[in-house]
């Protein structure tokens, strides 16, 4: 005979359904009108290339042929390609829906992981992640980090269950399972290497279960090795070259326009444009400081070791975020999810007893602030520079016109294009009819070649398109002016 649901179970179910529906609504409403972001265009093109040509690739420059693209592991693109084939809609909107589904899977995993610290912690963590404006922004976009987040949560959850076992020998399967899940998250995208720091931070903190931690790290390394060998057999030297380039971007030996900036520049960007993400900024600043303090207290033995895997998860994320030279904004979801689980735990522990009445007040205030963010960012549409520019070029310029621009803009054009980073000298402008120069708060004009920086002296502006944080200048190259300059 099945057990009937009690009042407490029904209330819990009501909370879960409400948070889930709220999360879906924030992610799906007005989804098609949200402006295109740089990386999601490239991600869609690579996924679609499996259907078109049978291997991951991007649109080649004029006179070139499609070459395999191995800068990021292929798993996400294969999954996305399968989704596009199932839905029968090879569009960026369909790709975004795939990411929404991935984000809701992650949301369920967050509740399952955080519930081990208490039901209230699970509900609060799920609520914060479901509503936070920046997480919603990333979940609405075609970003690889959305599915990677789900894998990372699953791996950390298994790591926590392994640590909870009192007998290390009995729990070796759990340690190995955690290594497998974390390893899969690592090879899903290079940024996942931060998970190695999570395991190391946990070992340094607890200084026990050495064999288990070594097992987790060994399995993670094995997964990475198997992936590298398999991909090398598939892509050869081309694969290795692209991997070294991508790793160079992370360590700062290879420059990546718009993604290499320090803390001062980051603060300027927040003040100038991203101030609307109030809860995100506060969560990172306050949450990271509190995490650091808690870790230090535990390390010195001044605080009981509780929920150490959660604390280590945050410490590993913070360390990687600080050390990495690649500061792509959508990486923030990987740092925000653990910090919100940590904040939820701290909030519930602080509020036990009479202060519990403050929890719903804080959650309502959190919701109101993020409704403001959501409305400002997704409802008050402020232009879609990538879509507006490509639409204009495709409809107004000749099909044979050659456009000098970034690859993610060239992918949207029916016209041939030349990559902007290949225009270094004035001679490189030979055969180029137009320039479409992408500029944003981080992708500055100064990061381009001197030839492009001086575009106003030889390029007549045709149109300019503006969005929330970026703009594109479209201009026609006057080759007579170039000849005069050269003389």
Short mmCIF file of C-alpha atoms in Angstrom, two decimals:
data_model
loop_
_atom_site.label_atom_id
_atom_site.label_comp_id
_atom_site.label_asym_id
_atom_site.label_seq_id
_atom_site.Cartn_x
_atom_site.Cartn_y
_atom_site.Cartn_z
CA UNK A 1 0.00 0.00 0.00
CA UNK A 2 1.47 3.34 -1.06
CA UNK A 3 2.16 5.98 1.55
CA UNK A 4 -0.07 9.03 1.27
CA UNK A 5 1.53 12.45 1.03
CA UNK A 6 1.34 14.42 4.25
CA UNK A 7 0.88 18.18 4.58
CA UNK A 8 4.64 18.73 4.91
CA UNK A 9 5.28 16.74 1.72
CA UNK A 10 2.65 18.73 -0.17
CA UNK A 11 4.14 22.04 0.99
CA UNK A 12 7.60 20.87 -0.11
CA UNK A 13 6.22 19.81 -3.48
CA UNK A 14 4.50 23.18 -3.86
CA UNK A 15 7.77 25.03 -3.15
CA UNK A 16 9.70 22.86 -5.61
CA UNK A 17 7.14 23.28 -8.39
CA UNK A 18 6.93 27.05 -7.79
CA UNK A 19 10.70 27.51 -7.97
CA UNK A 20 10.94 25.25 -11.02
CA UNK A 21 8.16 27.09 -12.88
CA UNK A 22 9.71 30.43 -11.94
CA UNK A 23 13.05 29.25 -13.28
CA UNK A 24 11.54 28.06 -16.56
CA UNK A 25 9.59 31.31 -16.99
CA UNK A 26 12.66 33.51 -16.45
CA UNK A 27 14.60 31.46 -18.99
CA UNK A 28 12.01 31.00 -21.73
CA UNK A 29 9.96 34.20 -21.82
CA UNK A 30 10.90 36.47 -24.73
CA UNK A 31 13.75 34.09 -25.52
CA UNK A 32 13.72 34.70 -29.27
CA UNK A 33 14.13 38.47 -28.81
CA UNK A 34 17.21 38.28 -26.61
CA UNK A 35 20.20 39.72 -28.47
CA UNK A 36 22.74 37.33 -29.94
CA UNK A 37 25.98 36.92 -28.02
CA UNK A 38 29.35 36.36 -29.64
CA UNK A 39 30.14 32.80 -28.55
CA UNK A 40 26.67 31.39 -29.04
CA UNK A 41 26.85 32.14 -32.77
CA UNK A 42 30.10 30.17 -33.05
CA UNK A 43 28.73 27.35 -30.89
CA UNK A 44 25.65 27.04 -33.09
CA UNK A 45 27.66 27.10 -36.30
CA UNK A 46 29.99 24.33 -35.12
CA UNK A 47 27.08 22.16 -33.96
CA UNK A 48 25.24 22.67 -37.24
CA UNK A 49 28.38 21.82 -39.23
CA UNK A 50 28.05 18.20 -38.13
CA UNK A 51 24.81 18.03 -40.09
CA UNK A 52 26.13 20.05 -43.05
CA UNK A 53 29.63 18.63 -43.57
CA UNK A 54 30.04 15.84 -41.00
CA UNK A 55 32.71 17.41 -38.76
CA UNK A 56 33.07 20.41 -36.41
CA UNK A 57 34.01 23.50 -38.39
CA UNK A 58 33.30 27.17 -38.97
CA UNK A 59 32.65 29.18 -42.12
CA UNK A 60 36.03 29.69 -43.85
CA UNK A 61 37.40 33.01 -45.00
CA UNK A 62 37.22 33.96 -48.66
CA UNK A 63 39.26 31.53 -50.75
CA UNK A 64 39.58 29.06 -47.88
CA UNK A 65 38.10 25.64 -47.20
CA UNK A 66 36.43 24.34 -44.07
CA UNK A 67 38.91 23.12 -41.47
CA UNK A 68 38.10 21.02 -38.38
CA UNK A 69 37.56 23.12 -35.26
CA UNK A 70 38.86 21.46 -32.08
CA UNK A 71 39.30 24.51 -29.86
CA UNK A 72 36.56 23.12 -27.62
CA UNK A 73 35.74 19.43 -27.03
CA UNK A 74 33.15 18.02 -29.40
CA UNK A 75 30.67 16.49 -26.91
CA UNK A 76 28.49 19.55 -26.48
CA UNK A 77 28.33 20.09 -30.23
CA UNK A 78 27.32 16.47 -30.82
CA UNK A 79 24.59 16.74 -28.19
CA UNK A 80 23.36 20.01 -29.66
CA UNK A 81 23.42 18.60 -33.18
CA UNK A 82 21.30 15.67 -32.00
CA UNK A 83 18.87 18.08 -30.36
CA UNK A 84 18.61 20.18 -33.53
CA UNK A 85 17.89 17.06 -35.57
CA UNK A 86 15.25 15.85 -33.10
CA UNK A 87 13.47 19.20 -33.00
CA UNK A 88 13.82 19.66 -36.75
CA UNK A 89 14.69 23.32 -36.18
CA UNK A 90 18.35 24.10 -36.95
CA UNK A 91 18.18 27.58 -35.42
CA UNK A 92 19.85 29.46 -32.60
CA UNK A 93 16.47 29.58 -30.82
CA UNK A 94 16.33 25.77 -30.81
CA UNK A 95 19.92 25.69 -29.53
CA UNK A 96 18.94 28.07 -26.74
CA UNK A 97 16.09 25.75 -25.74
CA UNK A 98 18.64 22.94 -25.46
CA UNK A 99 20.55 25.08 -22.98
CA UNK A 100 17.38 25.86 -21.03
CA UNK A 101 16.78 22.12 -20.65
CA UNK A 102 20.39 21.65 -19.49
CA UNK A 103 19.97 24.47 -16.96
CA UNK A 104 16.85 22.89 -15.48
CA UNK A 105 18.68 19.58 -15.09
CA UNK A 106 21.39 21.50 -13.25
CA UNK A 107 18.74 23.13 -11.07
CA UNK A 108 17.43 19.73 -9.99
CA UNK A 109 20.96 18.55 -9.22
CA UNK A 110 21.57 21.67 -7.12
CA UNK A 111 18.57 20.84 -4.95
CA UNK A 112 19.66 17.22 -4.58
CA UNK A 113 23.20 18.25 -3.62
CA UNK A 114 22.26 21.08 -1.25
CA UNK A 115 19.44 19.09 0.41
CA UNK A 116 22.08 16.94 2.10
CA UNK A 117 22.87 20.04 4.19
CA UNK A 118 19.22 20.49 5.11
CA UNK A 119 15.92 20.87 3.29
CA UNK A 120 15.93 24.63 3.78
CA UNK A 121 19.41 24.89 2.27
CA UNK A 122 18.27 22.88 -0.76
CA UNK A 123 15.24 25.08 -1.38
CA UNK A 124 17.14 28.35 -0.82
CA UNK A 125 20.01 27.31 -3.10
CA UNK A 126 17.60 26.21 -5.81
CA UNK A 127 15.72 29.51 -5.52
CA UNK A 128 18.84 31.70 -5.74
CA UNK A 129 20.14 29.87 -8.81
CA UNK A 130 16.72 29.85 -10.48
CA UNK A 131 16.30 33.61 -10.12
CA UNK A 132 19.76 35.26 -10.25
CA UNK A 133 19.91 37.58 -13.25
CA UNK A 134 23.35 36.61 -14.51
CA UNK A 135 22.70 32.87 -14.25
CA UNK A 136 19.42 33.39 -16.09
CA UNK A 137 21.29 35.34 -18.78
CA UNK A 138 23.78 32.50 -19.35
CA UNK A 139 21.05 29.84 -19.24
CA UNK A 140 19.13 31.68 -21.97
CA UNK A 141 22.18 31.66 -24.25
CA UNK A 142 23.76 28.97 -26.39
CA UNK A 143 26.76 28.43 -24.10
CA UNK A 144 28.67 25.21 -23.42
CA UNK A 145 28.91 26.08 -19.71
CA UNK A 146 25.24 25.27 -19.14
CA UNK A 147 25.62 21.52 -19.63
CA UNK A 148 29.09 21.62 -18.10
CA UNK A 149 27.58 23.08 -14.93
CA UNK A 150 25.28 20.07 -14.59
CA UNK A 151 28.25 17.69 -14.95
CA UNK A 152 30.26 19.66 -12.38
CA UNK A 153 27.42 19.56 -9.85
CA UNK A 154 27.00 15.81 -10.34
CA UNK A 155 30.74 15.30 -9.80
CA UNK A 156 30.86 17.44 -6.66
CA UNK A 157 27.77 15.67 -5.31
CA UNK A 158 29.48 12.28 -5.78
CA UNK A 159 32.60 13.70 -4.13
CA UNK A 160 30.52 14.74 -1.14
CA UNK A 161 28.92 11.29 -0.88
CA UNK A 162 32.37 9.67 -1.07
CA UNK A 163 33.63 11.92 1.73
CA UNK A 164 30.57 11.11 3.85
CA UNK A 165 31.46 7.40 3.88
CA UNK A 166 33.24 6.46 7.11
CA UNK A 167 35.11 3.52 5.56
CA UNK A 168 37.44 4.68 2.78
CA UNK A 169 37.71 1.21 1.27
CA UNK A 170 33.95 0.86 0.99
CA UNK A 171 33.69 4.30 -0.60
CA UNK A 172 36.37 3.81 -3.29
CA UNK A 173 33.65 3.32 -5.89
CA UNK A 174 32.23 6.70 -4.86
CA UNK A 175 35.64 8.36 -5.14
CA UNK A 176 36.12 6.78 -8.56
CA UNK A 177 32.62 7.79 -9.66
CA UNK A 178 33.30 11.36 -8.57
CA UNK A 179 36.51 11.33 -10.62
CA UNK A 180 34.64 10.06 -13.67
CA UNK A 181 31.94 12.75 -13.46
CA UNK A 182 34.44 15.52 -12.71
CA UNK A 183 36.69 14.30 -15.52
CA UNK A 184 33.77 14.45 -17.95
CA UNK A 185 33.13 18.03 -16.85
CA UNK A 186 36.80 18.86 -17.48
CA UNK A 187 36.83 17.52 -21.04
CA UNK A 188 33.48 19.14 -21.79
CA UNK A 189 35.32 22.47 -21.93
CA UNK A 190 38.82 23.53 -20.83
CA UNK A 191 37.53 25.83 -18.11
CA UNK A 192 36.56 22.63 -16.26
CA UNK A 193 40.21 22.24 -15.18
CA UNK A 194 39.24 24.28 -12.12
CA UNK A 195 37.71 21.07 -10.74
CA UNK A 196 41.21 19.69 -10.16
CA UNK A 197 41.75 22.60 -7.77
CA UNK A 198 38.48 21.72 -6.01
CA UNK A 199 39.68 18.19 -5.19
CA UNK A 200 43.12 19.47 -4.14
CA UNK A 201 41.57 22.19 -1.95
CA UNK A 202 39.41 19.55 -0.27
CA UNK A 203 42.41 17.29 0.42
CA UNK A 204 44.42 20.19 1.87
CA UNK A 205 41.50 21.10 4.13
CA UNK A 206 40.56 17.68 5.54
CA UNK A 207 44.01 16.02 5.40
CA UNK A 208 42.43 12.55 5.44
CA UNK A 209 41.05 10.05 2.95
CA UNK A 210 44.28 10.45 0.98
CA UNK A 211 43.71 7.31 -1.04
CA UNK A 212 40.20 8.43 -1.98
CA UNK A 213 41.32 11.85 -3.14
CA UNK A 214 44.18 10.31 -5.12
CA UNK A 215 41.67 7.92 -6.71
CA UNK A 216 39.46 10.85 -7.76
CA UNK A 217 42.38 12.80 -9.22
CA UNK A 218 43.75 9.69 -10.97
CA UNK A 219 40.40 8.93 -12.63
CA UNK A 220 40.05 12.57 -13.71
CA UNK A 221 43.52 12.46 -15.28
CA UNK A 222 42.71 9.15 -16.95
CA UNK A 223 39.53 10.60 -18.49
CA UNK A 224 41.51 13.56 -19.84
CA UNK A 225 44.21 11.26 -21.23
CA UNK A 226 41.70 9.01 -22.99
CA UNK A 227 40.04 12.07 -24.50
CA UNK A 228 43.34 13.55 -25.71
CA UNK A 229 44.47 10.25 -27.27
CA UNK A 230 41.11 9.71 -28.99
CA UNK A 231 41.03 13.25 -30.34
CA UNK A 232 44.65 13.10 -31.47
CA UNK A 233 43.86 9.98 -33.48
CA UNK A 234 40.99 11.92 -35.03
CA UNK A 235 42.53 15.36 -35.51
CA UNK A 236 46.29 14.82 -35.37
CA UNK A 237 48.57 17.85 -35.13
CA UNK A 238 45.67 20.17 -35.91
CA UNK A 239 44.00 19.07 -32.67
CA UNK A 240 47.15 19.57 -30.60
CA UNK A 241 47.83 23.00 -32.09
CA UNK A 242 44.33 24.23 -31.26
CA UNK A 243 44.53 22.78 -27.73
CA UNK A 244 47.81 24.58 -27.04
CA UNK A 245 46.28 27.79 -28.38
CA UNK A 246 43.28 27.45 -26.07
CA UNK A 247 45.43 26.63 -23.06
CA UNK A 248 47.63 29.60 -23.94
CA UNK A 249 44.57 31.83 -23.71
CA UNK A 250 43.86 30.52 -20.22
CA UNK A 251 47.44 31.08 -19.02
CA UNK A 252 47.84 34.41 -20.82
CA UNK A 253 50.51 33.42 -23.33
CA UNK A 254 48.02 33.86 -26.19
CA UNK A 255 45.95 37.04 -26.31
CA UNK A 256 42.20 36.82 -26.80
CA UNK A 257 40.55 40.13 -27.68
CA UNK A 258 37.98 41.25 -25.15
CA UNK A 259 38.69 38.40 -22.72
CA UNK A 260 41.99 39.41 -21.11
CA UNK A 261 41.51 42.09 -18.47
CA UNK A 262 42.33 42.66 -14.84
CA UNK A 263 40.28 43.48 -11.71
CA UNK A 264 40.42 47.25 -12.31
CA UNK A 265 38.95 46.87 -15.80
CA UNK A 266 36.34 44.47 -14.41
CA UNK A 267 35.22 47.02 -11.82
CA UNK A 268 34.94 49.71 -14.51
CA UNK A 269 32.78 47.38 -16.61
CA UNK A 270 30.50 46.65 -13.66
CA UNK A 271 30.06 50.34 -12.85
CA UNK A 272 29.55 51.28 -16.49
CA UNK A 273 27.18 48.55 -17.67
CA UNK A 274 26.68 45.57 -15.39
CA UNK A 275 25.46 47.40 -12.31
CA UNK A 276 21.97 46.11 -13.10
CA UNK A 277 23.07 42.63 -11.95
CA UNK A 278 22.94 43.75 -8.33
CA UNK A 279 22.57 40.37 -6.63
CA UNK A 280 25.24 38.78 -8.81
CA UNK A 281 27.86 41.38 -7.89
CA UNK A 282 26.97 41.24 -4.18
CA UNK A 283 26.95 37.44 -4.14
CA UNK A 284 30.40 37.21 -5.67
CA UNK A 285 32.01 39.93 -3.55
CA UNK A 286 30.45 39.00 -0.20
CA UNK A 287 30.26 35.26 -0.86
CA UNK A 288 33.89 34.94 -1.90
CA UNK A 289 35.13 36.88 1.13
CA UNK A 290 33.07 34.70 3.48
CA UNK A 291 34.23 31.52 1.74
CA UNK A 292 37.85 32.56 2.14
CA UNK A 293 37.29 33.30 5.82
CA UNK A 294 35.52 29.98 6.46
CA UNK A 295 38.24 28.01 4.66
CA UNK A 296 40.96 29.77 6.64
CA UNK A 297 39.16 29.11 9.94
CA UNK A 298 38.79 25.41 9.13
CA UNK A 299 42.38 25.15 7.91
CA UNK A 300 43.66 26.51 11.24
CA UNK A 301 41.30 24.30 13.24
CA UNK A 302 39.29 27.23 14.59
CA UNK A 303 36.07 25.93 13.09
CA UNK A 304 34.53 22.48 12.90
CA UNK A 305 34.90 20.81 9.50
CA UNK A 306 31.36 20.94 8.14
CA UNK A 307 30.23 20.79 4.51
CA UNK A 308 33.89 20.82 3.52
CA UNK A 309 33.25 19.74 -0.08
CA UNK A 310 31.02 22.78 -0.62
CA UNK A 311 33.66 25.10 0.83
CA UNK A 312 36.39 23.45 -1.27
CA UNK A 313 34.22 23.72 -4.38
CA UNK A 314 34.10 27.47 -3.88
CA UNK A 315 37.80 27.78 -3.05
CA UNK A 316 38.79 25.87 -6.19
CA UNK A 317 36.52 28.08 -8.28
CA UNK A 318 37.89 31.28 -6.72
CA UNK A 319 41.50 30.20 -7.20
CA UNK A 320 40.97 29.39 -10.87
CA UNK A 321 38.98 32.57 -11.52
CA UNK A 322 41.79 34.66 -10.04
CA UNK A 323 44.67 32.79 -11.70
CA UNK A 324 43.18 32.36 -15.17
CA UNK A 325 43.98 35.10 -17.67
CA UNK A 326 40.84 34.31 -19.66
CA UNK A 327 37.94 36.30 -18.17
CA UNK A 328 34.99 35.36 -20.34
CA UNK A 329 31.81 36.66 -18.67
CA UNK A 330 29.87 33.42 -19.15
CA UNK A 331 32.41 31.56 -16.99
CA UNK A 332 30.78 33.34 -14.06
CA UNK A 333 28.04 30.71 -13.92
CA UNK A 334 30.65 28.16 -12.82
CA UNK A 335 31.64 30.41 -9.90
CA UNK A 336 28.13 31.64 -9.07
CA UNK A 337 26.43 28.27 -8.61
CA UNK A 338 28.68 27.07 -5.76
CA UNK A 339 28.72 30.48 -4.09
CA UNK A 340 24.91 30.57 -4.02
CA UNK A 341 24.77 27.11 -2.45
CA UNK A 342 27.25 28.36 0.14
CA UNK A 343 25.22 31.53 0.78
CA UNK A 344 22.07 29.43 1.16
CA UNK A 345 23.79 27.27 3.77
CA UNK A 346 25.11 30.28 5.69
CA UNK A 347 21.72 31.99 5.55
CA UNK A 348 19.79 29.00 6.89
CA UNK A 349 22.36 28.34 9.63
CA UNK A 350 22.21 32.01 10.68
CA UNK A 351 18.42 32.10 10.67
CA UNK A 352 17.72 29.01 12.78
CA UNK A 353 15.16 29.77 15.46
CA UNK A 354 13.36 33.10 15.67
CA UNK A 355 15.36 34.68 12.84
CA UNK A 356 13.91 32.21 10.32
CA UNK A 357 11.20 34.79 9.59
CA UNK A 358 13.86 36.89 7.84
CA UNK A 359 14.53 34.20 5.21
CA UNK A 360 11.33 34.71 3.17
CA UNK A 361 11.82 38.49 3.44
CA UNK A 362 15.34 38.17 2.01
CA UNK A 363 14.09 35.86 -0.75
CA UNK A 364 11.30 38.26 -1.75
CA UNK A 365 13.79 41.15 -1.87
CA UNK A 366 16.12 38.97 -3.96
CA UNK A 367 13.28 38.22 -6.35
CA UNK A 368 12.30 41.89 -6.70
CA UNK A 369 15.87 42.95 -7.49
CA UNK A 370 16.17 40.25 -10.13
CA UNK A 371 12.82 41.10 -11.68
CA UNK A 372 14.29 44.58 -12.19
CA UNK A 373 17.42 43.03 -13.76
CA UNK A 374 15.37 40.66 -15.91
CA UNK A 375 13.10 43.45 -17.16
CA UNK A 376 16.01 45.80 -17.90
CA UNK A 377 18.06 43.17 -19.72
CA UNK A 378 15.47 41.04 -21.53
CA UNK A 379 12.24 43.04 -21.88
CA UNK A 380 13.61 46.52 -22.62
CA UNK A 381 15.28 45.34 -25.81
CA UNK A 382 18.10 47.76 -26.62
CA UNK A 383 19.22 46.52 -29.99
CA UNK A 384 20.77 43.30 -31.22
CA UNK A 385 24.04 44.31 -32.86
CA UNK A 386 24.98 40.93 -34.35
CA UNK A 387 21.55 40.21 -35.79
CA UNK A 388 20.92 43.82 -36.89
CA UNK A 389 24.31 44.10 -38.57
CA UNK A 390 24.08 40.76 -40.39
CA UNK A 391 20.52 41.50 -41.51
CA UNK A 392 21.58 44.86 -42.91
CA UNK A 393 24.64 43.47 -44.70
CA UNK A 394 22.76 40.49 -46.14
CA UNK A 395 19.97 42.69 -47.49
CA UNK A 396 21.78 45.92 -48.47
CA UNK A 397 25.27 44.93 -49.63
CA UNK A 398 26.09 43.01 -52.84
CA UNK A 399 26.44 39.25 -52.43
CA UNK A 400 29.98 39.50 -53.79
CA UNK A 401 31.11 42.21 -51.37
CA UNK A 402 34.00 41.12 -49.15
CA UNK A 403 33.61 42.12 -45.50
CA UNK A 404 36.47 42.37 -43.02
CA UNK A 405 35.07 41.35 -39.64
CA UNK A 406 35.16 38.84 -36.79
CA UNK A 407 34.45 35.16 -37.50
CA UNK A 408 31.26 35.18 -35.42
CA UNK A 409 29.87 37.96 -37.63
CA UNK A 410 31.16 36.36 -40.83
CA UNK A 411 29.27 33.19 -39.91
CA UNK A 412 25.98 35.11 -40.15
CA UNK A 413 26.72 36.60 -43.58
CA UNK A 414 26.02 35.24 -47.04
CA UNK A 415 28.89 37.40 -48.31
CA UNK A 416 32.53 36.23 -48.12
CA UNK A 417 34.60 37.65 -45.28
CA UNK A 418 38.16 38.17 -44.05
CA UNK A 419 38.94 37.77 -40.36
CA UNK A 420 39.70 41.02 -38.59
CA UNK A 421 42.86 39.68 -36.94
CA UNK A 422 44.25 38.91 -40.40
CA UNK A 423 44.10 42.59 -41.36
CA UNK A 424 47.38 43.85 -39.95
CA UNK A 425 48.91 45.94 -42.75
CA UNK A 426 47.19 48.19 -45.27
CA UNK A 427 48.06 45.64 -47.96
CA UNK A 428 45.76 43.19 -46.18
CA UNK A 429 42.82 45.43 -47.13
CA UNK A 430 43.28 44.62 -50.82
CA UNK A 431 40.04 43.07 -52.01
CA UNK A 432 38.15 44.07 -48.85
CA UNK A 433 35.10 46.22 -49.62
CA UNK A 434 33.66 46.82 -46.14
CA UNK A 435 34.69 46.62 -42.51
CA UNK A 436 32.29 45.57 -39.74
CA UNK A 437 34.18 46.49 -36.56
CA UNK A 438 32.85 44.94 -33.33
CA UNK A 439 33.40 47.06 -30.20
CA UNK A 440 32.31 46.49 -26.61
CA UNK A 441 33.25 47.36 -23.05
CA UNK A 442 36.08 44.80 -23.23
CA UNK A 443 36.65 44.34 -26.99
CA UNK A 444 38.20 47.75 -27.55
CA UNK A 445 39.48 49.34 -30.75
CA UNK A 446 42.97 49.54 -29.21
CA UNK A 447 43.16 45.73 -29.17
CA UNK A 448 43.05 45.68 -32.99
CA UNK A 449 45.86 46.40 -35.44
CA UNK A 450 47.04 49.95 -36.13
CA UNK A 451 45.52 49.64 -39.59
CA UNK A 452 42.05 48.99 -38.18
CA UNK A 453 42.46 51.62 -35.47
CA UNK A 454 42.93 54.23 -38.19
CA UNK A 455 39.82 53.17 -40.13
CA UNK A 456 38.30 56.66 -40.05
CA UNK A 457 40.93 57.96 -42.47
CA UNK A 458 40.04 55.53 -45.27
CA UNK A 459 36.68 53.97 -44.40
CA UNK A 460 33.37 55.82 -44.85
CA UNK A 461 30.84 54.92 -42.17
CA UNK A 462 27.69 53.41 -43.69
CA UNK A 463 25.82 52.46 -40.54
CA UNK A 464 26.31 51.90 -36.82
CA UNK A 465 24.42 49.41 -34.68
CA UNK A 466 24.16 49.50 -30.89
CA UNK A 467 23.14 46.99 -28.25
CA UNK A 468 23.17 46.61 -24.49
CA UNK A 469 26.95 46.56 -24.14
CA UNK A 470 28.36 46.62 -27.64
CA UNK A 471 28.25 48.27 -31.03
CA UNK A 472 29.34 47.56 -34.59
CA UNK A 473 30.62 50.17 -37.02
CA UNK A 474 30.01 49.27 -40.67
CA UNK A 475 32.06 51.27 -43.15
CA UNK A 476 33.01 51.13 -46.84
CA UNK A 477 36.72 50.94 -47.61
CA UNK A 478 37.87 53.77 -49.89
CA UNK A 479 40.84 52.24 -51.67
CA UNK A 480 41.68 55.57 -53.32
CA UNK A 481 42.30 57.02 -49.85
CA UNK A 482 44.57 54.08 -49.06
CA UNK A 483 46.58 54.73 -52.21
CA UNK A 484 46.88 58.42 -51.28
CA UNK A 485 47.96 57.50 -47.73
CA UNK A 486 50.56 55.12 -49.09
CA UNK A 487 52.01 57.76 -51.38
#
